[in-house]
mmCIF file of C-alpha atoms in Angstrom:
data_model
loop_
_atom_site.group_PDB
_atom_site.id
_atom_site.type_symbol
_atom_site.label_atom_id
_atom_site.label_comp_id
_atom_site.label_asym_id
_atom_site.label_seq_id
_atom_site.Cartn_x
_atom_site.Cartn_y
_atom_site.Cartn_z
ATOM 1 C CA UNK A 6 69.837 63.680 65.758
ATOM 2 C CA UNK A 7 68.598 66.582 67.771
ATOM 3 C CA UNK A 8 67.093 64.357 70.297
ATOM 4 C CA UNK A 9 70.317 62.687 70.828
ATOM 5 C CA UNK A 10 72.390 65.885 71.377
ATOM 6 C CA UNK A 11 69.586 67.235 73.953
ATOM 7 C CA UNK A 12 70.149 64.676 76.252
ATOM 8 C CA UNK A 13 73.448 65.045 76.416
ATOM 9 C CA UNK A 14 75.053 66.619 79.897
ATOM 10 C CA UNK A 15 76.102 70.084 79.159
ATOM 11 C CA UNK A 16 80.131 69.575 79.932
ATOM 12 C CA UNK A 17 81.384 70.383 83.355
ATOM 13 C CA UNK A 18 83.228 73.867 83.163
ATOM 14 C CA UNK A 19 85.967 74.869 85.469
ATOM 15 C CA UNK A 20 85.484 77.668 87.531
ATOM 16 C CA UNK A 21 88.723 79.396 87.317
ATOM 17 C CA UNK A 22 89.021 81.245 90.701
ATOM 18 C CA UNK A 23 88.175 78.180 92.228
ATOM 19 C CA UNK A 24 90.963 76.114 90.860
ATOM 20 C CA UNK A 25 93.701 78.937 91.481
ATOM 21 C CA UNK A 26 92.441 79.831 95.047
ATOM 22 C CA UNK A 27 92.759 75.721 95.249
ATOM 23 C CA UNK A 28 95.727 75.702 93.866
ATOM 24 C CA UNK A 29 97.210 78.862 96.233
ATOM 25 C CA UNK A 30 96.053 76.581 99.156
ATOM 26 C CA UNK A 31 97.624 73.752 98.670
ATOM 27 C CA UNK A 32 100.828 75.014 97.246
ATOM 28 C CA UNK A 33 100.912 77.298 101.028
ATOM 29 C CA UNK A 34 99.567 73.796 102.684
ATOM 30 C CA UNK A 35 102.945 72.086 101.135
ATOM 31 C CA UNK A 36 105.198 75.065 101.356
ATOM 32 C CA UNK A 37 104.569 75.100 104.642
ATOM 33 C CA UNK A 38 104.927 71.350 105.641
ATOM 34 C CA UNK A 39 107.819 71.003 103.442
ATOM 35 C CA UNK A 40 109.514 73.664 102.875
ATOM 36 C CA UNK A 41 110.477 75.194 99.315
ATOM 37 C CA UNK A 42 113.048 73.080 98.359
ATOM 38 C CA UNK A 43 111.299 69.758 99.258
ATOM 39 C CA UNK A 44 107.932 70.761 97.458
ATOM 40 C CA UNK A 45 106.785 69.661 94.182
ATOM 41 C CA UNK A 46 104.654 71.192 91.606
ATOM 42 C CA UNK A 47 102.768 67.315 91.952
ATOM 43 C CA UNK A 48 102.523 67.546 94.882
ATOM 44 C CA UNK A 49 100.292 70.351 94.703
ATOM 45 C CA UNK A 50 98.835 69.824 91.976
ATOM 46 C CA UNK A 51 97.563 66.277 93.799
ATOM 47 C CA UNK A 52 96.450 67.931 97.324
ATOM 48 C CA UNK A 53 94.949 70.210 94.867
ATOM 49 C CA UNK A 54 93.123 67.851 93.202
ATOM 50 C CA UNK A 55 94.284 69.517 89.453
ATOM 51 C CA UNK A 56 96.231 68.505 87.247
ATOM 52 C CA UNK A 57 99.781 69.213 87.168
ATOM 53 C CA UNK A 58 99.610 71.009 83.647
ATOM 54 C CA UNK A 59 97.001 73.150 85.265
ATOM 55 C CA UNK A 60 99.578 74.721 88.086
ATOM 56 C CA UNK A 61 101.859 75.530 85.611
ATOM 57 C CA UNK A 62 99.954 77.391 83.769
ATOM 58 C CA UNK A 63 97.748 79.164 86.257
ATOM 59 C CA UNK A 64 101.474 80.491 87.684
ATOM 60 C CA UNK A 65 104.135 79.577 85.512
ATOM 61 C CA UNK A 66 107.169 78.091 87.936
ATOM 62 C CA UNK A 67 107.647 76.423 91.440
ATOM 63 C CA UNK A 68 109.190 80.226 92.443
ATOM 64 C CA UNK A 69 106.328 82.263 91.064
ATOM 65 C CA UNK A 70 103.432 80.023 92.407
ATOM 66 C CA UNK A 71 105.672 80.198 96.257
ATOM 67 C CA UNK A 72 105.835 84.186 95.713
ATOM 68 C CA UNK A 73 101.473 83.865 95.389
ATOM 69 C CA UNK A 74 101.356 81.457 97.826
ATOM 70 C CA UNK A 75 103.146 83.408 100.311
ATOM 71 C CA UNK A 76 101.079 86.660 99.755
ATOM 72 C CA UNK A 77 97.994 84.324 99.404
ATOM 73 C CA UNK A 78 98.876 83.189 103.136
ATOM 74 C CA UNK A 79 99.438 86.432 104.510
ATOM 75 C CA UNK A 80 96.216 88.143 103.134
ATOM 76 C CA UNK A 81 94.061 85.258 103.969
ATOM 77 C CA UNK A 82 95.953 84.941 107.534
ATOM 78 C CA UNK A 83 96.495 88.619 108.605
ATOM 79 C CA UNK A 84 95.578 88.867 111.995
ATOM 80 C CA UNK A 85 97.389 92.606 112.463
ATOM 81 C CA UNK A 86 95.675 94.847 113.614
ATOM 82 C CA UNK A 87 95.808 98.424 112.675
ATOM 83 C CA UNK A 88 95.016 100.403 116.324
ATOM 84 C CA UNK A 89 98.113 101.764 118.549
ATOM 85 C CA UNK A 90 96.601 102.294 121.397
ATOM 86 C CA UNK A 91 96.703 98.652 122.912
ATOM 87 C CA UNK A 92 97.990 97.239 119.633
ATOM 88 C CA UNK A 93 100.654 95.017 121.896
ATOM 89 C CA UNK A 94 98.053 93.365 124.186
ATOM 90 C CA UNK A 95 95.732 92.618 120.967
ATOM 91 C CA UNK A 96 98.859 90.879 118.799
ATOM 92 C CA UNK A 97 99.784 88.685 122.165
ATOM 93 C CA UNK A 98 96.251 87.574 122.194
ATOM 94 C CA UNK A 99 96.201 86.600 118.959
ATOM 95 C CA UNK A 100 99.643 84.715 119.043
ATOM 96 C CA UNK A 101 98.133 81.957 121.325
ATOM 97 C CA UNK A 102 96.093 80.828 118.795
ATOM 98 C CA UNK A 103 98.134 80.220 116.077
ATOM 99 C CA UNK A 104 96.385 81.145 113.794
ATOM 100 C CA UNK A 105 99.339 83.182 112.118
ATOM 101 C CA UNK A 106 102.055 80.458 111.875
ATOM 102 C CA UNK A 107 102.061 79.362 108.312
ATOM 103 C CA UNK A 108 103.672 82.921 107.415
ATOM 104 C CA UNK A 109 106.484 82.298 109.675
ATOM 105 C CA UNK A 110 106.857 78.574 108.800
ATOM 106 C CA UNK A 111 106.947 79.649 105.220
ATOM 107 C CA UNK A 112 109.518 82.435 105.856
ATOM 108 C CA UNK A 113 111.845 80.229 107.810
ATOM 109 C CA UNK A 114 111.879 77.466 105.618
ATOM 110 C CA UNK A 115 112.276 79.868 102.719
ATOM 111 C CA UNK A 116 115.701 80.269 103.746
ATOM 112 C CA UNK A 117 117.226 77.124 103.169
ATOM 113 C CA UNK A 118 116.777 77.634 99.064
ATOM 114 C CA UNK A 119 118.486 81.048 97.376
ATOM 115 C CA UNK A 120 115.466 81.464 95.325
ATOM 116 C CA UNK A 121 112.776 81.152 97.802
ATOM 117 C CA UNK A 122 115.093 83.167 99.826
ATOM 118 C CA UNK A 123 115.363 85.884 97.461
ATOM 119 C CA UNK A 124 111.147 85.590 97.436
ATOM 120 C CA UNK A 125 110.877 85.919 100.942
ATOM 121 C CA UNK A 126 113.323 88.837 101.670
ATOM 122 C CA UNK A 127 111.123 90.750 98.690
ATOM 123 C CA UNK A 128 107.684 89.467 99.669
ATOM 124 C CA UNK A 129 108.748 90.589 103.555
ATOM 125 C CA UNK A 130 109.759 93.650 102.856
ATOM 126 C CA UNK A 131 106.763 95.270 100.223
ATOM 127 C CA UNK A 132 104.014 93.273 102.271
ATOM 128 C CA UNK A 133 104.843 93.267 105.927
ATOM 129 C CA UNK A 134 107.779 95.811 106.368
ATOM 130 C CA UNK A 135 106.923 98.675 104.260
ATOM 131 C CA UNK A 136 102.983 98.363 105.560
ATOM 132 C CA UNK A 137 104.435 98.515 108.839
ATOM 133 C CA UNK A 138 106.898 101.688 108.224
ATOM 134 C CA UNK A 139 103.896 103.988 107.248
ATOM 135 C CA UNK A 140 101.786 103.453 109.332
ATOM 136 C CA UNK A 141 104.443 103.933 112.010
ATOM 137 C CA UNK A 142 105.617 106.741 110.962
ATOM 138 C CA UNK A 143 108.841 108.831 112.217
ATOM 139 C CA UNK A 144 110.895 108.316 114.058
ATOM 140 C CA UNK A 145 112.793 105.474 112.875
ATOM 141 C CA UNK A 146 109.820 104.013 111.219
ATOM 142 C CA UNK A 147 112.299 101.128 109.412
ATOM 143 C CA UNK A 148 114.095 100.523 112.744
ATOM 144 C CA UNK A 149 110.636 99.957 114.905
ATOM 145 C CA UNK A 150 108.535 97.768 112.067
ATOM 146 C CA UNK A 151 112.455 95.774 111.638
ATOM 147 C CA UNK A 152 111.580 95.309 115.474
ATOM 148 C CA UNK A 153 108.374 94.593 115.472
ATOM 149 C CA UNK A 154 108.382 92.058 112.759
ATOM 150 C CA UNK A 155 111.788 90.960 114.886
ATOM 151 C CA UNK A 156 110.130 90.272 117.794
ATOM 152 C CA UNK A 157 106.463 88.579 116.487
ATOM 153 C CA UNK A 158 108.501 86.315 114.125
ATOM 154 C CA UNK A 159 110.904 85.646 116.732
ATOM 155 C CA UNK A 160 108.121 84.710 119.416
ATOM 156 C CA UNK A 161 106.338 82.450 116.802
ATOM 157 C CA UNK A 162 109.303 80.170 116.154
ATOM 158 C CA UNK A 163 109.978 79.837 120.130
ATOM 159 C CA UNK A 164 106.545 79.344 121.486
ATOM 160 C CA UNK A 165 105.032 77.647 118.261
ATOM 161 C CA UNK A 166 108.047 75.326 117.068
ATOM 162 C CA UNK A 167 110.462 75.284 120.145
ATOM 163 C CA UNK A 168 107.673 75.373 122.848
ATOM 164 C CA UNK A 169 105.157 72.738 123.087
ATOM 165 C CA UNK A 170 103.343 73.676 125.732
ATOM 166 C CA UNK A 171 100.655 76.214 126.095
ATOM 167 C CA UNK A 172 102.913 79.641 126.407
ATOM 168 C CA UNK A 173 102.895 81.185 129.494
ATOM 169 C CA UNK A 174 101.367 84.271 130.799
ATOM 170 C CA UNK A 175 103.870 86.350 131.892
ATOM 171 C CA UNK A 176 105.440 85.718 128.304
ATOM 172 C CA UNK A 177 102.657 87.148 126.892
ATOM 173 C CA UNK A 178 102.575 89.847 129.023
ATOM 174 C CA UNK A 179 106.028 90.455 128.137
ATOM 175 C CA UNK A 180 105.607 90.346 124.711
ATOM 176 C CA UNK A 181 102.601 92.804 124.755
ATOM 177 C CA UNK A 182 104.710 95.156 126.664
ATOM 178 C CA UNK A 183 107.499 95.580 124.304
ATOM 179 C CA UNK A 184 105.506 95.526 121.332
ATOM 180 C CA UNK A 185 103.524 98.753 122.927
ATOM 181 C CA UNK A 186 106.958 100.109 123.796
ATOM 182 C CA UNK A 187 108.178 99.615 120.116
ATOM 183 C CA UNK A 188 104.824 100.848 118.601
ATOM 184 C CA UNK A 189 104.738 104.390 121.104
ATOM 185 C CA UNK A 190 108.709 104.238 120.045
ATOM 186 C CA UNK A 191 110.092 104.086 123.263
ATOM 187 C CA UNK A 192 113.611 103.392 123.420
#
């Protein structure tokens, strides 16, 4: 009998970072193709490759696993950098690549549903806004990250969604300009 057991394949054992960080991916993946409202915990759970029991209870509900999603995407997709001095010049670099869009997409879409919309306004504010009004610092810390985040979310929709074609210098210089101006708080 123990010769039969021996040969046996040890079962295969879930690693359970793995599956959530696959689970986080896909869910901002389908977030941010469909939107809140038109996602589906199977749907994630397929691009995934989990099964749907397994999303709900690695995060509980649709809302919860969009809130980790959401931060998921902008930890793993934080291209901000911290430095003043030529901080608008380095974020209108980066904004050509697109390399930063899902957070917006997610955002925007966000508000078509209360719930996600509630999310986003929270999720915004404690991981974007409030990051933003220390290390601004006075004066009107609030007003100039409100601004800043303003004017970078802004830009992403137009040039990213609205603007097909590869975005033009002198916009980018533009936009480095007043996000410098914002940053040294020039009025």
């Amino acid at each position: 009998m123990e010769s039969v057991l021996a040969d046996k394949p040890e079962p295969k054992r879930r690693n359970l970072e793995q599956t959530r960080a696959r689970i986080l991916a896909a869910a901002a993946d389908v977030f941010t193709r469909s939107g809140y409202a038109n996602s589906g915990l199977r749907e994630i759970a397929v691009q995934a490759e989990v099964a749907p029991s397994l999303v709900s209870r690695y995060f509980g509900s649709k809302a919860a696993l969009f809130e980790e999603a959401l931060v998921h995407v902008l930890r793993a997709n934080s291209v901000f950098t911290w430095q003043k001095v030529g901080f608008g010049e380095a974020m209108a670099r980066l904004i050509p690549e697109r390399s930063n869009t899902n957070i917006t997409v997610m955002l925007v879409t966000a508000l078509a549903d209360p719930e996600a919309k509630e999310i986003a306004r929270r999720v915004s504010r404690e991981h974007m806004i409030q990051p933003l009004v220390d290390w601004l610092g006075p004066p009107h810390a609030l007003e100039r990250a409100m601004d800043l985040f303003a004017l970078m979310t802004g830009f992403v929709i137009q040039m990213d969604g609205l603007y097909p074609e590869t975005i033009p210098d002198h916009s980018l210089r533009w936009l480095a300009r007043s996000l410098q101006a914002i940053v040294d708080g020039e009025d």
